[in-house]
Coordinates of C-alpha atoms in Angstrom, one line a residue:
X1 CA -24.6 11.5 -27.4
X2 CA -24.5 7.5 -26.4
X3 CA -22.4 6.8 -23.2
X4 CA -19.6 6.0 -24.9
X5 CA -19.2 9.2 -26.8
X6 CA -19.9 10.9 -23.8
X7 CA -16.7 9.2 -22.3
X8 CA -14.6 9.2 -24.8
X9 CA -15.0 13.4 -25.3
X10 CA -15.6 14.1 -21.0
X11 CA -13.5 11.4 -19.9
X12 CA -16.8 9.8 -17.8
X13 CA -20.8 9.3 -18.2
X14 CA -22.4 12.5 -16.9
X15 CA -25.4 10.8 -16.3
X16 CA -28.4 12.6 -13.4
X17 CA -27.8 11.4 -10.3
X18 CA -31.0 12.1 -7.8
X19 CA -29.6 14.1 -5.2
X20 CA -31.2 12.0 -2.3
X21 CA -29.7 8.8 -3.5
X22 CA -27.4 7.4 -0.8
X23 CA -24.0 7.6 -3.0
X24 CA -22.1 5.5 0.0
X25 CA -24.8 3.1 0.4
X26 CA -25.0 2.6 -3.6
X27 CA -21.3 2.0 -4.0
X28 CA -21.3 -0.7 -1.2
X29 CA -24.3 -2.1 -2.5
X30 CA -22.3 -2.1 -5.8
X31 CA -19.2 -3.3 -4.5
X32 CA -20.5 -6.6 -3.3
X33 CA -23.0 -6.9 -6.3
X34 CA -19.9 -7.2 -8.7
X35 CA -16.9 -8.3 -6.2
X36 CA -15.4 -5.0 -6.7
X37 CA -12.9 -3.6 -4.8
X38 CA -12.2 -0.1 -4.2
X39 CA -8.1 1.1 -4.4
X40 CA -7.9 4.9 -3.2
X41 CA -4.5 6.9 -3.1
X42 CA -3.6 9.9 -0.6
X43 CA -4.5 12.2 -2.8
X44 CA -8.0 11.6 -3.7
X45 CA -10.9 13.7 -1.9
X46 CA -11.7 12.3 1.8
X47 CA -15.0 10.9 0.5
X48 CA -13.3 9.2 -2.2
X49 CA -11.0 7.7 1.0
X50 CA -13.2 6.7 3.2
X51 CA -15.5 4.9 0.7
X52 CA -12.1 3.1 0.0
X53 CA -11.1 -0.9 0.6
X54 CA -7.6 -0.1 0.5
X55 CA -6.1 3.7 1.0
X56 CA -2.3 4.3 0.2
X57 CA 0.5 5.2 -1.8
X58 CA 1.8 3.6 -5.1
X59 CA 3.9 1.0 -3.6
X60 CA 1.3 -0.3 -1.2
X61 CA -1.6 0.1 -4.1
X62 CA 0.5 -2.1 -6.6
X63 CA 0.5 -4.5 -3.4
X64 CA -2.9 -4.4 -3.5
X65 CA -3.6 -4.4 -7.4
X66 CA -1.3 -8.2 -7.3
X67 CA -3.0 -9.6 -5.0
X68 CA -6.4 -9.0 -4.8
X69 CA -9.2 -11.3 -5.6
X70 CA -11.9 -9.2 -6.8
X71 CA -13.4 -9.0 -10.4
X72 CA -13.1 -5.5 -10.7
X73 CA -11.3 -2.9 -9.5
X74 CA -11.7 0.4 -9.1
X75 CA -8.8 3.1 -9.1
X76 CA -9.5 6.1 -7.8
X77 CA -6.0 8.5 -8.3
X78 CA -4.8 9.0 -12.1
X79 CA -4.4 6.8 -15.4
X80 CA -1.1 5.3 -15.1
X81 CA -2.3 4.0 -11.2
X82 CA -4.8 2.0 -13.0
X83 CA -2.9 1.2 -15.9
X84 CA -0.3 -0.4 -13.4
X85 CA -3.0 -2.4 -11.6
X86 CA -4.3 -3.3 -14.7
X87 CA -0.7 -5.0 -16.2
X88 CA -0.7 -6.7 -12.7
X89 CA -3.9 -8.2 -13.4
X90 CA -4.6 -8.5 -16.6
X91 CA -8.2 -10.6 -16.5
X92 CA -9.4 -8.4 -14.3
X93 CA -11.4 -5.5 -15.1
X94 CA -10.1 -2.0 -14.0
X95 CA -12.0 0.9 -14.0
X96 CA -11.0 4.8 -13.4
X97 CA -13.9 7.2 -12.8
X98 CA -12.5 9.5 -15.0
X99 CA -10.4 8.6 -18.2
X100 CA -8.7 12.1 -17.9
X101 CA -6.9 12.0 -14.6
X102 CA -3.7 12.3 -15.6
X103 CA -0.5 12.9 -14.5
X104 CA 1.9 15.9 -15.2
X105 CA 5.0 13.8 -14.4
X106 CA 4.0 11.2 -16.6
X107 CA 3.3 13.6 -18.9
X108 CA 6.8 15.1 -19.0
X109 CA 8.7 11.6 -20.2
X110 CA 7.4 10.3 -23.5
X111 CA 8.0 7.1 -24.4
X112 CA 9.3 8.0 -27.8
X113 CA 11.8 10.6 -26.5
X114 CA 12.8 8.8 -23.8
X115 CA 14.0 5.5 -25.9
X116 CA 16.4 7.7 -27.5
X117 CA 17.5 8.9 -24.3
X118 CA 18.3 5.1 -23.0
X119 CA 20.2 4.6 -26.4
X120 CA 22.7 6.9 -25.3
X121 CA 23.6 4.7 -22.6
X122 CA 23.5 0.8 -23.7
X123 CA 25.4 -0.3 -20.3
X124 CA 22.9 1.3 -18.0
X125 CA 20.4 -0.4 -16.1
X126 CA 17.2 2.1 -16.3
X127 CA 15.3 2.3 -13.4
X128 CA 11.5 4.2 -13.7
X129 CA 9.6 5.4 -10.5
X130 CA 5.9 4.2 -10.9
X131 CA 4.9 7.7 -12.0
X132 CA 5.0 7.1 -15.4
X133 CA 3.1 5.8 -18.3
X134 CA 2.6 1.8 -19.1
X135 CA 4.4 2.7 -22.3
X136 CA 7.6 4.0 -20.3
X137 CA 7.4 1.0 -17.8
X138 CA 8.2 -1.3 -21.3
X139 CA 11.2 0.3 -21.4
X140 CA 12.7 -0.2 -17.9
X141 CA 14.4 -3.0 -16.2
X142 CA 12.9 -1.9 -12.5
X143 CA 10.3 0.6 -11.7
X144 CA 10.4 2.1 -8.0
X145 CA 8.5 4.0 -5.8
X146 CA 9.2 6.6 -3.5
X147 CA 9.2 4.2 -0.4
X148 CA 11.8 2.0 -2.0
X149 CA 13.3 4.0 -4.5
X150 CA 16.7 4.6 -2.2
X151 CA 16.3 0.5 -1.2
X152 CA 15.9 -0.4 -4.6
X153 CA 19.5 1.5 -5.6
X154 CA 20.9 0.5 -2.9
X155 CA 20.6 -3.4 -3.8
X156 CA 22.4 -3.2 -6.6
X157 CA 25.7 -3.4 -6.9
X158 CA 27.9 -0.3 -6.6
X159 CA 29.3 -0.3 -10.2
X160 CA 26.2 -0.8 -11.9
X161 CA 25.6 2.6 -14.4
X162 CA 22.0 3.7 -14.0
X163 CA 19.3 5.8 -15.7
X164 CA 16.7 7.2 -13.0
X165 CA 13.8 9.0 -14.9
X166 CA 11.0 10.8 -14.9
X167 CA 11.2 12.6 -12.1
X168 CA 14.9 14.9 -11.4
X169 CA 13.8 15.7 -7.5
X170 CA 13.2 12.4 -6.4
X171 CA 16.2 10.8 -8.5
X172 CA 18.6 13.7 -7.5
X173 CA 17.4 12.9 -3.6
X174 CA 18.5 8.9 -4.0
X175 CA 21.6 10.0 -5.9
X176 CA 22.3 11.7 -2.4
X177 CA 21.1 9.0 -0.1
X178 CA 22.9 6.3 -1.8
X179 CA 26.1 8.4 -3.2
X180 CA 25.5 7.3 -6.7
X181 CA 26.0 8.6 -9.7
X182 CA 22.4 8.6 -11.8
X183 CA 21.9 9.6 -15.1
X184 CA 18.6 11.6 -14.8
X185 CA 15.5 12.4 -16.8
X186 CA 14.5 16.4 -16.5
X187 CA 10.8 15.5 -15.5
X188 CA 8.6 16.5 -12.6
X189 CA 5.4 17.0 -10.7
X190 CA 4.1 20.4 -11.1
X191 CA 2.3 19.9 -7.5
X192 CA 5.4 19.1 -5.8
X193 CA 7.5 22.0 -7.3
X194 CA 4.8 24.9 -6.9
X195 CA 6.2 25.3 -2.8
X196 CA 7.6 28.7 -1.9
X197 CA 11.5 28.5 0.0
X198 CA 10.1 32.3 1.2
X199 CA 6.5 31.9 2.0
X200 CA 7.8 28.4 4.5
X201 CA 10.8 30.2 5.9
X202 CA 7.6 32.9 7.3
X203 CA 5.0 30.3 7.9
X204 CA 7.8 28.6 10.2
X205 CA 9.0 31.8 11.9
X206 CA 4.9 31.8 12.9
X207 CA 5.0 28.7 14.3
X208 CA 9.0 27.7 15.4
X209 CA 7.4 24.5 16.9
X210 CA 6.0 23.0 13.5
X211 CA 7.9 20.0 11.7
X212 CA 8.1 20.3 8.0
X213 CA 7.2 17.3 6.3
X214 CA 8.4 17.1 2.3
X215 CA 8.2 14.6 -0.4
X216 CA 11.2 13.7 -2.2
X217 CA 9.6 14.8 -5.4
X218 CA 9.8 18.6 -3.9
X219 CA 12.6 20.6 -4.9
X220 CA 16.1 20.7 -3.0
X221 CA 15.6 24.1 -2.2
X222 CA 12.8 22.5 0.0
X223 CA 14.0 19.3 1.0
X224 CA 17.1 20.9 2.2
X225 CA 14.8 23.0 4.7
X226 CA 13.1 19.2 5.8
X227 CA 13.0 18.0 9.5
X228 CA 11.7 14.6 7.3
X229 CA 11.5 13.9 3.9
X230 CA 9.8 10.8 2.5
X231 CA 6.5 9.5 0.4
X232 CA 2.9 10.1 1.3
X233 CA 3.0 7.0 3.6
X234 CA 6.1 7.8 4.9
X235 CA 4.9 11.7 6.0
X236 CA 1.6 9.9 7.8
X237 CA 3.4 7.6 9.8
X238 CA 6.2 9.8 11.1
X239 CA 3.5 12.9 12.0
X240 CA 1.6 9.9 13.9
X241 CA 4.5 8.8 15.7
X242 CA 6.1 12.1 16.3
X243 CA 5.4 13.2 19.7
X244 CA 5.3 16.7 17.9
X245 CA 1.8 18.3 18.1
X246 CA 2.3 20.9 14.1
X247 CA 3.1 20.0 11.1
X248 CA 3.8 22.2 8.0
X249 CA 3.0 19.7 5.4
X250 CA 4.9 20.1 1.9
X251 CA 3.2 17.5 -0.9
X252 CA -0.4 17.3 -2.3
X253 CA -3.3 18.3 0.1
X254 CA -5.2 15.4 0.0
X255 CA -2.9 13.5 2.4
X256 CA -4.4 15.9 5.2
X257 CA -7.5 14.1 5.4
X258 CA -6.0 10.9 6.9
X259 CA -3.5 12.5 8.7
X260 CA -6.3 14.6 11.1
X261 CA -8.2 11.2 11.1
X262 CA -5.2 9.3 12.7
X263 CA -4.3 12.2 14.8
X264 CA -7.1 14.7 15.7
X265 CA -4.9 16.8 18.4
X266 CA -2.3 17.6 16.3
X267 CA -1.8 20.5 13.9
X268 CA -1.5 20.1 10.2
X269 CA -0.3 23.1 8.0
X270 CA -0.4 22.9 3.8
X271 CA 2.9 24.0 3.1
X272 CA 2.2 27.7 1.0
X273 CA 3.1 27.2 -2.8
X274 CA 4.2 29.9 -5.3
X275 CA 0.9 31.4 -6.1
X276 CA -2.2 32.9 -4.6
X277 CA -3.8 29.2 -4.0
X278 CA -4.3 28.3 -0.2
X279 CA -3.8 24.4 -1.1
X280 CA -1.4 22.3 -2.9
X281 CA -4.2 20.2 -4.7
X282 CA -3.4 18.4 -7.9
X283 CA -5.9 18.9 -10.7
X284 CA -5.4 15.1 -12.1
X285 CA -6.2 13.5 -8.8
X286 CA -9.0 16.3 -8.2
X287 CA -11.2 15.4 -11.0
X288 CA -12.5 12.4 -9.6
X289 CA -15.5 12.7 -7.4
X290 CA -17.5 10.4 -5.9
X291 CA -20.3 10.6 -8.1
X292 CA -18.1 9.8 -11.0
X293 CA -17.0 6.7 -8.8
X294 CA -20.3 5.3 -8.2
X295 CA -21.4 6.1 -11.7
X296 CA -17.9 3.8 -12.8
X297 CA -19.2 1.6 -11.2
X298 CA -22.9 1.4 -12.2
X299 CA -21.9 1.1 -15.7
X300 CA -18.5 -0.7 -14.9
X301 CA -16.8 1.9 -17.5
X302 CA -14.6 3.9 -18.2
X303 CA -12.5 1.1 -18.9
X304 CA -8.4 0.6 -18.7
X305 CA -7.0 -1.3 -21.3
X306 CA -3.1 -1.7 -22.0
X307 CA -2.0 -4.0 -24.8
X308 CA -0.9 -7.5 -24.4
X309 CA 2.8 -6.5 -25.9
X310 CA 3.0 -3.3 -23.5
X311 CA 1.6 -5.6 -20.1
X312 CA 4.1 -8.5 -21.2
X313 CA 7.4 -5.9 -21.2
X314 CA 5.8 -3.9 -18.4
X315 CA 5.0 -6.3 -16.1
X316 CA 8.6 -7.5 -15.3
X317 CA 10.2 -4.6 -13.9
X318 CA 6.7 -4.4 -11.7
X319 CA 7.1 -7.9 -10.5
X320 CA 11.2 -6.9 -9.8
X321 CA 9.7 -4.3 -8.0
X322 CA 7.8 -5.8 -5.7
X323 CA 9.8 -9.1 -5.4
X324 CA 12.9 -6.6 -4.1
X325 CA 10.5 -5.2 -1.8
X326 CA 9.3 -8.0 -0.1
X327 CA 12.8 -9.4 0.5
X328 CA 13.4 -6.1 2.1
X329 CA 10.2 -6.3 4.3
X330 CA 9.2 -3.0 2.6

């Protein structure tokens, strides 16, 4: 089987690596070999972040997918991350270490079914948080993000009808915040949904001192139990500047690793989810490793292509995107 095969089937080139090689020394050596740069979310593993140019959530890893300078860049979180960087820059070459990093979310809003949905209401303006597929991004008018998805609502004006899709937590939590009235998609994240109401109400009576932190895309049965509730940026800076010492941390696990690097004397608890797992640990995010990432890079493939029809619709509610957010200093 030729590497391509190998990809196309596995979703990466399982190629030997000699366990004595240097894989953070290689990658560097890499990186300024081809002018690659490195875009890591949250979520990824903490070697995968600290081998990282640029760590964060979707809104600040567009940012960095528009304005970067580099030939090639590498994604390291799931397929439509890098199918968004690649719409924002189109000449550039964007790898994934592995093809099948997906995304559950996405997953639950196909394009096809979700056209038919918009058809229903011709006078909405339809509004898609970035979660979502390239495909589904052609079909909106803004995309948003969970750091400016309430902002975003909010500057429009109050009579404007709107369709919020994929996910139903996050777009039932901005209906809230801004008091509007959103048509919503039934999508969501199966990480952010797995968290037990029962199994936090007894990890809290353990420790009565611990702050629970909760991404919007969480159910309201556990946003409604929230001393803070915002995205994966969001939950690191306000456990940073909390003078609070524990934390009972309710989104995907991976966002631990930076938050005991920026604050190594305080306490941070995965929230407990509705199985017999000890972590909340997506399986899209988790199947890149950093051998897969120095092997993307090595061969400069897999490869993320969108077509030129899908980047030219996509791109505009992208741009809106991160036009409104600059105005708003976001």
């Amino acid at each position: 089987m030729d590497i391509f095969e190998e990809i196309k089937v596995k979703g990466f080139a399982d190629e030997y690596i000699d366990p004595s090689l240097d894989l953070f020394a290689e990658i560097d050596r890499l990186k300024k070999e081809k002018n690659a740069v490195i875009l890591a979310h949250y979520y990824q593993e903490g070697d995968i972040q600290d081998i990282a140019d640029y760590i964060g959530d979707s809104l600040g890893l567009s940012q960095q997918a528009a304005k970067t300078d580099a030939d090639i860049i590498v994604f390291a979180g799931v397929h439509f991350m890098a199918e968004t960087a690649k719409i924002l820059s189109p000449n550039k070459k964007v790898l994934l270490p592995d093809l099948k990093a997906g995304c559950s979310l996405a997953d639950s809003c196909p394009p096809h079914l979700f056209r038919k949905f918009k058809e229903q209401y011709p006078d909405h303006l339809v509004i898609t948080y970035v979660n979502c597929t390239a495909e589904l991004k052609a079909l909106s008018d803004i995309v948003c993000t969970s750091s400016n998805a309430v902002q975003i609502v909010e500057s429009l004006p109050k009579d404007q009808k709107i369709i919020f899709g994929p996910d139903r937590n996050l777009g039932a939590w901005v209906a809230e915040k801004t008091g509007r009235d959103l048509v919503l998609w039934n999508g969501a994240c199966m990480v952010h949904e797995i968290f037990s109401r029962e199994k936090i109400t007894k990890l809290k009576e353990r420790h009565p001192n611990a702050k629970l932190l909760a991404h919007p895309e969480c159910e309201e049965v556990i946003l409604q139990m929230a001393d803070y509730i915002g995205s994966t940026t969001g939950i690191l800076k306000y456990a940073t500047n909390s003078p609070e010492k524990e934390f009972i941390v309710a989104t995907e696990s991976g966002i631990m690793h930076q938050m005991q690097k920026e604050n190594p004397d305080k306490t941070f608890i995965p929230a407990p989810p509705n199985n017999h797992c000890a972590c909340n640990d997506c399986p899209h995010m988790k199947r890149n490793t950093l051998e897969k990432l120095y092997l993307c890079l090595k061969n400069e493939m897999p490869e993320v292509e969108v077509p030129a029809h899908i980047i030219k619709d996509a791109v505009k509610p992208i741009e809106r995107m991160l036009e409104i957010s600059a105005k708003l200093g976001l």
